[in-house]
Amino acid sequence: MASKKKKTPAKTARQSRASKLIIENHKQAAEHYQEAAKHHLNAAAFYQSGDLHQAAHSTVLAYGHSAIAGEFVNDDAKHHAQQLKQTNYRH
C-alpha cells in the first residue's frame, strides 16, 4: 500500500491563501462583468432613445469594467497554469 504524504502546515497555509486569492479573483471578475453588462444595456437604451452622448459614456464605462474583469481573469489563468505545471499536467 502506498503511503500518502502529509501536507505540512506551511504548504497548507500557502494553498489556503492561494485558494482565497482564486475565489476573490473569480468574484471580482464576475462583479466587473456584471457592471459591464449593465453599462452595455444602458448604452443600448441610450442609443435607442437617441441620446448618443450618454450612450458613448455608458459604452466607455462598459469597456473599462470589461478590461478590469479581464485582469482578474488573467491573474487567475496564470495561477492555474502554475498549478498545472507543478503537477506535470499532460493533455
PDB file of N, CA and C in Angstrom:
ATOM      1  N   MET A   1       0.846  -1.177   0.000  1.00  0.00           N
ATOM      2  CA  MET A   1       0.000   0.000   0.000  1.00  0.00           C
ATOM      3  C   MET A   1       0.889   1.237   0.000  1.00  0.00           C
ATOM      4  N   ALA A   2       0.607   2.136  -0.904  1.00  0.00           N
ATOM      5  CA  ALA A   2       1.399   3.361  -0.999  1.00  0.00           C
ATOM      6  C   ALA A   2       1.000   4.320   0.115  1.00  0.00           C
ATOM      7  N   SER A   3       1.998   4.940   0.703  1.00  0.00           N
ATOM      8  CA  SER A   3       1.694   5.885   1.770  1.00  0.00           C
ATOM      9  C   SER A   3       1.456   7.265   1.182  1.00  0.00           C
ATOM     10  N   LYS A   4       0.523   7.968   1.772  1.00  0.00           N
ATOM     11  CA  LYS A   4       0.232   9.326   1.329  1.00  0.00           C
ATOM     12  C   LYS A   4       1.097  10.292   2.113  1.00  0.00           C
ATOM     13  N   LYS A   5       1.595  11.304   1.400  1.00  0.00           N
ATOM     14  CA  LYS A   5       2.381  12.326   2.086  1.00  0.00           C
ATOM     15  C   LYS A   5       1.441  13.254   2.833  1.00  0.00           C
ATOM     16  N   LYS A   6       1.827  13.579   4.044  1.00  0.00           N
ATOM     17  CA  LYS A   6       1.050  14.550   4.807  1.00  0.00           C
ATOM     18  C   LYS A   6       1.465  15.955   4.376  1.00  0.00           C
ATOM     19  N   LYS A   7       0.487  16.824   4.313  1.00  0.00           N
ATOM     20  CA  LYS A   7       0.779  18.210   3.969  1.00  0.00           C
ATOM     21  C   LYS A   7       1.359  18.911   5.181  1.00  0.00           C
ATOM     22  N   THR A   8       2.395  19.671   4.933  1.00  0.00           N
ATOM     23  CA  THR A   8       2.984  20.437   6.020  1.00  0.00           C
ATOM     24  C   THR A   8       2.105  21.654   6.296  1.00  0.00           C
ATOM     25  N   PRO A   9       2.142  22.179   7.521  1.00  0.00           N
ATOM     26  CA  PRO A   9       1.330  23.365   7.829  1.00  0.00           C
ATOM     27  C   PRO A   9       1.638  24.542   6.899  1.00  0.00           C
ATOM     28  N   ALA A  10       2.909  24.721   6.544  1.00  0.00           N
ATOM     29  CA  ALA A  10       3.272  25.838   5.662  1.00  0.00           C
ATOM     30  C   ALA A  10       2.656  25.652   4.280  1.00  0.00           C
ATOM     31  N   LYS A  11       2.693  24.423   3.779  1.00  0.00           N
ATOM     32  CA  LYS A  11       2.132  24.146   2.457  1.00  0.00           C
ATOM     33  C   LYS A  11       0.622  24.342   2.482  1.00  0.00           C
ATOM     34  N   THR A  12      -0.025  23.871   3.532  1.00  0.00           N
ATOM     35  CA  THR A  12      -1.470  24.026   3.667  1.00  0.00           C
ATOM     36  C   THR A  12      -1.844  25.505   3.747  1.00  0.00           C
ATOM     37  N   ALA A  13      -1.068  26.295   4.486  1.00  0.00           N
ATOM     38  CA  ALA A  13      -1.334  27.729   4.602  1.00  0.00           C
ATOM     39  C   ALA A  13      -1.182  28.419   3.253  1.00  0.00           C
ATOM     40  N   ARG A  14      -0.146  28.030   2.476  1.00  0.00           N
ATOM     41  CA  ARG A  14       0.047  28.610   1.141  1.00  0.00           C
ATOM     42  C   ARG A  14      -1.126  28.267   0.238  1.00  0.00           C
ATOM     43  N   GLN A  15      -1.570  27.022   0.302  1.00  0.00           N
ATOM     44  CA  GLN A  15      -2.697  26.594  -0.523  1.00  0.00           C
ATOM     45  C   GLN A  15      -3.965  27.330  -0.121  1.00  0.00           C
ATOM     46  N   SER A  16      -4.132  27.553   1.178  1.00  0.00           N
ATOM     47  CA  SER A  16      -5.308  28.268   1.659  1.00  0.00           C
ATOM     48  C   SER A  16      -5.301  29.710   1.151  1.00  0.00           C
ATOM     49  N   ARG A  17      -4.143  30.359   1.228  1.00  0.00           N
ATOM     50  CA  ARG A  17      -4.035  31.731   0.722  1.00  0.00           C
ATOM     51  C   ARG A  17      -4.294  31.756  -0.783  1.00  0.00           C
ATOM     52  N   ALA A  18      -3.748  30.778  -1.491  1.00  0.00           N
ATOM     53  CA  ALA A  18      -3.937  30.705  -2.933  1.00  0.00           C
ATOM     54  C   ALA A  18      -5.415  30.485  -3.258  1.00  0.00           C
ATOM     55  N   SER A  19      -6.068  29.619  -2.501  1.00  0.00           N
ATOM     56  CA  SER A  19      -7.494  29.362  -2.734  1.00  0.00           C
ATOM     57  C   SER A  19      -8.319  30.615  -2.507  1.00  0.00           C
ATOM     58  N   LYS A  20      -7.993  31.350  -1.460  1.00  0.00           N
ATOM     59  CA  LYS A  20      -8.714  32.597  -1.180  1.00  0.00           C
ATOM     60  C   LYS A  20      -8.507  33.594  -2.312  1.00  0.00           C
ATOM     61  N   LEU A  21      -7.287  33.658  -2.836  1.00  0.00           N
ATOM     62  CA  LEU A  21      -6.996  34.568  -3.944  1.00  0.00           C
ATOM     63  C   LEU A  21      -7.768  34.159  -5.201  1.00  0.00           C
ATOM     64  N   ILE A  22      -7.810  32.869  -5.475  1.00  0.00           N
ATOM     65  CA  ILE A  22      -8.548  32.383  -6.643  1.00  0.00           C
ATOM     66  C   ILE A  22     -10.030  32.731  -6.516  1.00  0.00           C
ATOM     67  N   ILE A  23     -10.589  32.473  -5.356  1.00  0.00           N
ATOM     68  CA  ILE A  23     -12.008  32.774  -5.123  1.00  0.00           C
ATOM     69  C   ILE A  23     -12.254  34.261  -5.291  1.00  0.00           C
ATOM     70  N   GLU A  24     -11.394  35.077  -4.721  1.00  0.00           N
ATOM     71  CA  GLU A  24     -11.554  36.532  -4.821  1.00  0.00           C
ATOM     72  C   GLU A  24     -11.436  36.996  -6.277  1.00  0.00           C
ATOM     73  N   ASN A  25     -10.500  36.421  -7.035  1.00  0.00           N
ATOM     74  CA  ASN A  25     -10.361  36.780  -8.450  1.00  0.00           C
ATOM     75  C   ASN A  25     -11.640  36.467  -9.217  1.00  0.00           C
ATOM     76  N   HIS A  26     -12.213  35.295  -8.960  1.00  0.00           N
ATOM     77  CA  HIS A  26     -13.456  34.926  -9.649  1.00  0.00           C
ATOM     78  C   HIS A  26     -14.587  35.889  -9.286  1.00  0.00           C
ATOM     79  N   LYS A  27     -14.695  36.220  -8.002  1.00  0.00           N
ATOM     80  CA  LYS A  27     -15.754  37.134  -7.563  1.00  0.00           C
ATOM     81  C   LYS A  27     -15.576  38.524  -8.171  1.00  0.00           C
ATOM     82  N   GLN A  28     -14.347  39.015  -8.157  1.00  0.00           N
ATOM     83  CA  GLN A  28     -14.089  40.341  -8.710  1.00  0.00           C
ATOM     84  C   GLN A  28     -14.356  40.369 -10.220  1.00  0.00           C
ATOM     85  N   ALA A  29     -13.925  39.338 -10.923  1.00  0.00           N
ATOM     86  CA  ALA A  29     -14.177  39.268 -12.365  1.00  0.00           C
ATOM     87  C   ALA A  29     -15.678  39.274 -12.624  1.00  0.00           C
ATOM     88  N   ALA A  30     -16.418  38.473 -11.880  1.00  0.00           N
ATOM     89  CA  ALA A  30     -17.873  38.397 -12.065  1.00  0.00           C
ATOM     90  C   ALA A  30     -18.538  39.743 -11.800  1.00  0.00           C
ATOM     91  N   GLU A  31     -18.121  40.420 -10.737  1.00  0.00           N
ATOM     92  CA  GLU A  31     -18.704  41.730 -10.417  1.00  0.00           C
ATOM     93  C   GLU A  31     -18.457  42.728 -11.541  1.00  0.00           C
ATOM     94  N   HIS A  32     -17.250  42.738 -12.075  1.00  0.00           N
ATOM     95  CA  HIS A  32     -16.942  43.685 -13.142  1.00  0.00           C
ATOM     96  C   HIS A  32     -17.645  43.315 -14.443  1.00  0.00           C
ATOM     97  N   TYR A  33     -17.792  42.019 -14.730  1.00  0.00           N
ATOM     98  CA  TYR A  33     -18.546  41.619 -15.920  1.00  0.00           C
ATOM     99  C   TYR A  33     -20.016  42.013 -15.768  1.00  0.00           C
ATOM    100  N   GLN A  34     -20.563  41.892 -14.567  1.00  0.00           N
ATOM    101  CA  GLN A  34     -21.951  42.314 -14.343  1.00  0.00           C
ATOM    102  C   GLN A  34     -22.102  43.823 -14.553  1.00  0.00           C
ATOM    103  N   GLU A  35     -21.144  44.584 -14.045  1.00  0.00           N
ATOM    104  CA  GLU A  35     -21.179  46.032 -14.253  1.00  0.00           C
ATOM    105  C   GLU A  35     -21.057  46.369 -15.742  1.00  0.00           C
ATOM    106  N   ALA A  36     -20.179  45.658 -16.434  1.00  0.00           N
ATOM    107  CA  ALA A  36     -20.015  45.887 -17.873  1.00  0.00           C
ATOM    108  C   ALA A  36     -21.325  45.597 -18.599  1.00  0.00           C
ATOM    109  N   ALA A  37     -21.973  44.497 -18.241  1.00  0.00           N
ATOM    110  CA  ALA A  37     -23.246  44.147 -18.878  1.00  0.00           C
ATOM    111  C   ALA A  37     -24.295  45.229 -18.623  1.00  0.00           C
ATOM    112  N   LYS A  38     -24.337  45.717 -17.392  1.00  0.00           N
ATOM    113  CA  LYS A  38     -25.296  46.774 -17.050  1.00  0.00           C
ATOM    114  C   LYS A  38     -25.056  48.014 -17.913  1.00  0.00           C
ATOM    115  N   HIS A  39     -23.808  48.405 -18.053  1.00  0.00           N
ATOM    116  CA  HIS A  39     -23.493  49.598 -18.841  1.00  0.00           C
ATOM    117  C   HIS A  39     -23.739  49.372 -20.336  1.00  0.00           C
ATOM    118  N   HIS A  40     -23.501  48.148 -20.824  1.00  0.00           N
ATOM    119  CA  HIS A  40     -23.809  47.858 -22.222  1.00  0.00           C
ATOM    120  C   HIS A  40     -25.314  47.963 -22.471  1.00  0.00           C
ATOM    121  N   LEU A  41     -26.112  47.448 -21.540  1.00  0.00           N
ATOM    122  CA  LEU A  41     -27.566  47.555 -21.681  1.00  0.00           C
ATOM    123  C   LEU A  41     -28.015  49.013 -21.628  1.00  0.00           C
ATOM    124  N   ASN A  42     -27.399  49.784 -20.740  1.00  0.00           N
ATOM    125  CA  ASN A  42     -27.706  51.221 -20.686  1.00  0.00           C
ATOM    126  C   ASN A  42     -27.341  51.905 -21.996  1.00  0.00           C
ATOM    127  N   ALA A  43     -26.182  51.557 -22.535  1.00  0.00           N
ATOM    128  CA  ALA A  43     -25.746  52.155 -23.799  1.00  0.00           C
ATOM    129  C   ALA A  43     -26.748  51.851 -24.908  1.00  0.00           C
ATOM    130  N   ALA A  44     -27.210  50.613 -24.957  1.00  0.00           N
ATOM    131  CA  ALA A  44     -28.195  50.238 -25.981  1.00  0.00           C
ATOM    132  C   ALA A  44     -29.469  51.062 -25.832  1.00  0.00           C
ATOM    133  N   ALA A  45     -29.920  51.223 -24.600  1.00  0.00           N
ATOM    134  CA  ALA A  45     -31.135  52.001 -24.358  1.00  0.00           C
ATOM    135  C   ALA A  45     -30.931  53.474 -24.747  1.00  0.00           C
ATOM    136  N   PHE A  46     -29.760  54.012 -24.418  1.00  0.00           N
ATOM    137  CA  PHE A  46     -29.483  55.407 -24.773  1.00  0.00           C
ATOM    138  C   PHE A  46     -29.405  55.593 -26.290  1.00  0.00           C
ATOM    139  N   TYR A  47     -28.757  54.658 -26.970  1.00  0.00           N
ATOM    140  CA  TYR A  47     -28.706  54.731 -28.436  1.00  0.00           C
ATOM    141  C   TYR A  47     -30.105  54.674 -29.018  1.00  0.00           C
ATOM    142  N   GLN A  48     -30.929  53.784 -28.463  1.00  0.00           N
ATOM    143  CA  GLN A  48     -32.293  53.624 -28.962  1.00  0.00           C
ATOM    144  C   GLN A  48     -33.114  54.901 -28.781  1.00  0.00           C
ATOM    145  N   SER A  49     -32.872  55.602 -27.682  1.00  0.00           N
ATOM    146  CA  SER A  49     -33.621  56.838 -27.422  1.00  0.00           C
ATOM    147  C   SER A  49     -32.991  58.047 -28.105  1.00  0.00           C
ATOM    148  N   GLY A  50     -31.832  57.845 -28.730  1.00  0.00           N
ATOM    149  CA  GLY A  50     -31.192  58.933 -29.455  1.00  0.00           C
ATOM    150  C   GLY A  50     -30.219  59.767 -28.640  1.00  0.00           C
ATOM    151  N   ASP A  51     -29.955  59.369 -27.401  1.00  0.00           N
ATOM    152  CA  ASP A  51     -29.025  60.115 -26.551  1.00  0.00           C
ATOM    153  C   ASP A  51     -27.612  59.566 -26.766  1.00  0.00           C
ATOM    154  N   LEU A  52     -26.963  60.033 -27.807  1.00  0.00           N
ATOM    155  CA  LEU A  52     -25.663  59.496 -28.194  1.00  0.00           C
ATOM    156  C   LEU A  52     -24.565  59.811 -27.184  1.00  0.00           C
ATOM    157  N   HIS A  53     -24.661  60.953 -26.517  1.00  0.00           N
ATOM    158  CA  HIS A  53     -23.650  61.321 -25.519  1.00  0.00           C
ATOM    159  C   HIS A  53     -23.674  60.323 -24.357  1.00  0.00           C
ATOM    160  N   GLN A  54     -24.869  60.062 -23.813  1.00  0.00           N
ATOM    161  CA  GLN A  54     -24.978  59.110 -22.703  1.00  0.00           C
ATOM    162  C   GLN A  54     -24.638  57.700 -23.155  1.00  0.00           C
ATOM    163  N   ALA A  55     -24.987  57.379 -24.398  1.00  0.00           N
ATOM    164  CA  ALA A  55     -24.658  56.053 -24.930  1.00  0.00           C
ATOM    165  C   ALA A  55     -23.147  55.863 -24.983  1.00  0.00           C
ATOM    166  N   ALA A  56     -22.454  56.884 -25.448  1.00  0.00           N
ATOM    167  CA  ALA A  56     -20.992  56.815 -25.519  1.00  0.00           C
ATOM    168  C   ALA A  56     -20.393  56.687 -24.119  1.00  0.00           C
ATOM    169  N   HIS A  57     -20.930  57.451 -23.186  1.00  0.00           N
ATOM    170  CA  HIS A  57     -20.445  57.404 -21.798  1.00  0.00           C
ATOM    171  C   HIS A  57     -20.628  56.001 -21.224  1.00  0.00           C
ATOM    172  N   SER A  58     -21.800  55.417 -21.403  1.00  0.00           N
ATOM    173  CA  SER A  58     -22.060  54.070 -20.892  1.00  0.00           C
ATOM    174  C   SER A  58     -21.158  53.044 -21.566  1.00  0.00           C
ATOM    175  N   THR A  59     -20.902  53.227 -22.848  1.00  0.00           N
ATOM    176  CA  THR A  59     -20.039  52.303 -23.576  1.00  0.00           C
ATOM    177  C   THR A  59     -18.618  52.320 -23.016  1.00  0.00           C
ATOM    178  N   VAL A  60     -18.118  53.505 -22.728  1.00  0.00           N
ATOM    179  CA  VAL A  60     -16.766  53.623 -22.167  1.00  0.00           C
ATOM    180  C   VAL A  60     -16.707  52.964 -20.789  1.00  0.00           C
ATOM    181  N   LEU A  61     -17.739  53.176 -19.988  1.00  0.00           N
ATOM    182  CA  LEU A  61     -17.783  52.521 -18.675  1.00  0.00           C
ATOM    183  C   LEU A  61     -17.801  50.998 -18.829  1.00  0.00           C
ATOM    184  N   ALA A  62     -18.568  50.509 -19.795  1.00  0.00           N
ATOM    185  CA  ALA A  62     -18.631  49.057 -20.033  1.00  0.00           C
ATOM    186  C   ALA A  62     -17.267  48.519 -20.428  1.00  0.00           C
ATOM    187  N   TYR A  63     -16.592  49.209 -21.335  1.00  0.00           N
ATOM    188  CA  TYR A  63     -15.255  48.768 -21.749  1.00  0.00           C
ATOM    189  C   TYR A  63     -14.288  48.751 -20.573  1.00  0.00           C
ATOM    190  N   GLY A  64     -14.369  49.753 -19.733  1.00  0.00           N
ATOM    191  CA  GLY A  64     -13.487  49.816 -18.569  1.00  0.00           C
ATOM    192  C   GLY A  64     -13.697  48.641 -17.634  1.00  0.00           C
ATOM    193  N   HIS A  65     -14.965  48.345 -17.335  1.00  0.00           N
ATOM    194  CA  HIS A  65     -15.243  47.212 -16.441  1.00  0.00           C
ATOM    195  C   HIS A  65     -14.823  45.889 -17.075  1.00  0.00           C
ATOM    196  N   SER A  66     -15.001  45.771 -18.392  1.00  0.00           N
ATOM    197  CA  SER A  66     -14.562  44.552 -19.069  1.00  0.00           C
ATOM    198  C   SER A  66     -13.051  44.384 -18.969  1.00  0.00           C
ATOM    199  N   ALA A  67     -12.333  45.483 -19.116  1.00  0.00           N
ATOM    200  CA  ALA A  67     -10.869  45.431 -19.034  1.00  0.00           C
ATOM    201  C   ALA A  67     -10.414  45.025 -17.635  1.00  0.00           C
ATOM    202  N   ILE A  68     -11.050  45.588 -16.621  1.00  0.00           N
ATOM    203  CA  ILE A  68     -10.689  45.247 -15.238  1.00  0.00           C
ATOM    204  C   ILE A  68     -10.991  43.776 -14.968  1.00  0.00           C
ATOM    205  N   ALA A  69     -12.152  43.306 -15.428  1.00  0.00           N
ATOM    206  CA  ALA A  69     -12.506  41.893 -15.250  1.00  0.00           C
ATOM    207  C   ALA A  69     -11.463  41.008 -15.921  1.00  0.00           C
ATOM    208  N   GLY A  70     -11.021  41.418 -17.097  1.00  0.00           N
ATOM    209  CA  GLY A  70     -10.011  40.648 -17.823  1.00  0.00           C
ATOM    210  C   GLY A  70      -8.708  40.521 -17.055  1.00  0.00           C
ATOM    211  N   GLU A  71      -8.350  41.546 -16.305  1.00  0.00           N
ATOM    212  CA  GLU A  71      -7.132  41.481 -15.493  1.00  0.00           C
ATOM    213  C   GLU A  71      -7.259  40.411 -14.404  1.00  0.00           C
ATOM    214  N   PHE A  72      -8.432  40.341 -13.770  1.00  0.00           N
ATOM    215  CA  PHE A  72      -8.647  39.306 -12.748  1.00  0.00           C
ATOM    216  C   PHE A  72      -8.623  37.923 -13.378  1.00  0.00           C
ATOM    217  N   VAL A  73      -9.204  37.794 -14.566  1.00  0.00           N
ATOM    218  CA  VAL A  73      -9.209  36.509 -15.265  1.00  0.00           C
ATOM    219  C   VAL A  73      -7.783  36.102 -15.631  1.00  0.00           C
ATOM    220  N   ASN A  74      -6.978  37.062 -16.109  1.00  0.00           N
ATOM    221  CA  ASN A  74      -5.580  36.763 -16.459  1.00  0.00           C
ATOM    222  C   ASN A  74      -4.789  36.307 -15.243  1.00  0.00           C
ATOM    223  N   ASP A  75      -4.969  36.986 -14.116  1.00  0.00           N
ATOM    224  CA  ASP A  75      -4.281  36.580 -12.884  1.00  0.00           C
ATOM    225  C   ASP A  75      -4.668  35.153 -12.506  1.00  0.00           C
ATOM    226  N   ASP A  76      -5.950  34.854 -12.617  1.00  0.00           N
ATOM    227  CA  ASP A  76      -6.426  33.522 -12.278  1.00  0.00           C
ATOM    228  C   ASP A  76      -5.862  32.477 -13.243  1.00  0.00           C
ATOM    229  N   ALA A  77      -5.827  32.796 -14.522  1.00  0.00           N
ATOM    230  CA  ALA A  77      -5.297  31.860 -15.521  1.00  0.00           C
ATOM    231  C   ALA A  77      -3.817  31.573 -15.264  1.00  0.00           C
ATOM    232  N   LYS A  78      -3.070  32.597 -14.881  1.00  0.00           N
ATOM    233  CA  LYS A  78      -1.647  32.398 -14.566  1.00  0.00           C
ATOM    234  C   LYS A  78      -1.489  31.444 -13.388  1.00  0.00           C
ATOM    235  N   HIS A  79      -2.335  31.627 -12.372  1.00  0.00           N
ATOM    236  CA  HIS A  79      -2.254  30.761 -11.201  1.00  0.00           C
ATOM    237  C   HIS A  79      -2.568  29.319 -11.589  1.00  0.00           C
ATOM    238  N   HIS A  80      -3.609  29.120 -12.384  1.00  0.00           N
ATOM    239  CA  HIS A  80      -3.971  27.762 -12.802  1.00  0.00           C
ATOM    240  C   HIS A  80      -2.874  27.141 -13.664  1.00  0.00           C
ATOM    241  N   ALA A  81      -2.255  27.934 -14.505  1.00  0.00           N
ATOM    242  CA  ALA A  81      -1.155  27.428 -15.332  1.00  0.00           C
ATOM    243  C   ALA A  81       0.004  26.966 -14.460  1.00  0.00           C
ATOM    244  N   GLN A  82       0.307  27.731 -13.409  1.00  0.00           N
ATOM    245  CA  GLN A  82       1.367  27.338 -12.482  1.00  0.00           C
ATOM    246  C   GLN A  82       1.016  26.030 -11.774  1.00  0.00           C
ATOM    247  N   GLN A  83      -0.248  25.893 -11.385  1.00  0.00           N
ATOM    248  CA  GLN A  83      -0.681  24.662 -10.723  1.00  0.00           C
ATOM    249  C   GLN A  83      -0.500  23.469 -11.660  1.00  0.00           C
ATOM    250  N   LEU A  84      -0.899  23.640 -12.917  1.00  0.00           N
ATOM    251  CA  LEU A  84      -0.778  22.544 -13.877  1.00  0.00           C
ATOM    252  C   LEU A  84       0.690  22.202 -14.123  1.00  0.00           C
ATOM    253  N   LYS A  85       1.534  23.219 -14.178  1.00  0.00           N
ATOM    254  CA  LYS A  85       2.964  22.984 -14.398  1.00  0.00           C
ATOM    255  C   LYS A  85       3.563  22.202 -13.222  1.00  0.00           C
ATOM    256  N   GLN A  86       3.158  22.553 -12.009  1.00  0.00           N
ATOM    257  CA  GLN A  86       3.674  21.881 -10.825  1.00  0.00           C
ATOM    258  C   GLN A  86       3.254  20.409 -10.765  1.00  0.00           C
ATOM    259  N   THR A  87       2.116  20.080 -11.350  1.00  0.00           N
ATOM    260  CA  THR A  87       1.636  18.700 -11.317  1.00  0.00           C
ATOM    261  C   THR A  87       2.011  17.940 -12.588  1.00  0.00           C
ATOM    262  N   ASN A  88       2.840  18.573 -13.451  1.00  0.00           N
ATOM    263  CA  ASN A  88       3.244  17.964 -14.724  1.00  0.00           C
ATOM    264  C   ASN A  88       2.047  17.538 -15.548  1.00  0.00           C
ATOM    265  N   TYR A  89       1.075  18.429 -15.620  1.00  0.00           N
ATOM    266  CA  TYR A  89      -0.154  18.141 -16.361  1.00  0.00           C
ATOM    267  C   TYR A  89       0.158  17.839 -17.821  1.00  0.00           C
ATOM    268  N   ARG A  90      -0.440  16.787 -18.292  1.00  0.00           N
ATOM    269  CA  ARG A  90      -0.294  16.440 -19.712  1.00  0.00           C
ATOM    270  C   ARG A  90      -1.686  16.336 -20.298  1.00  0.00           C
ATOM    271  N   HIS A  91      -1.817  16.850 -21.463  1.00  0.00           N
ATOM    272  CA  HIS A  91      -3.105  16.861 -22.144  1.00  0.00           C
ATOM    273  C   HIS A  91      -3.483  15.511 -22.639  1.00  0.00           C
TER     274      HIS A  91
END
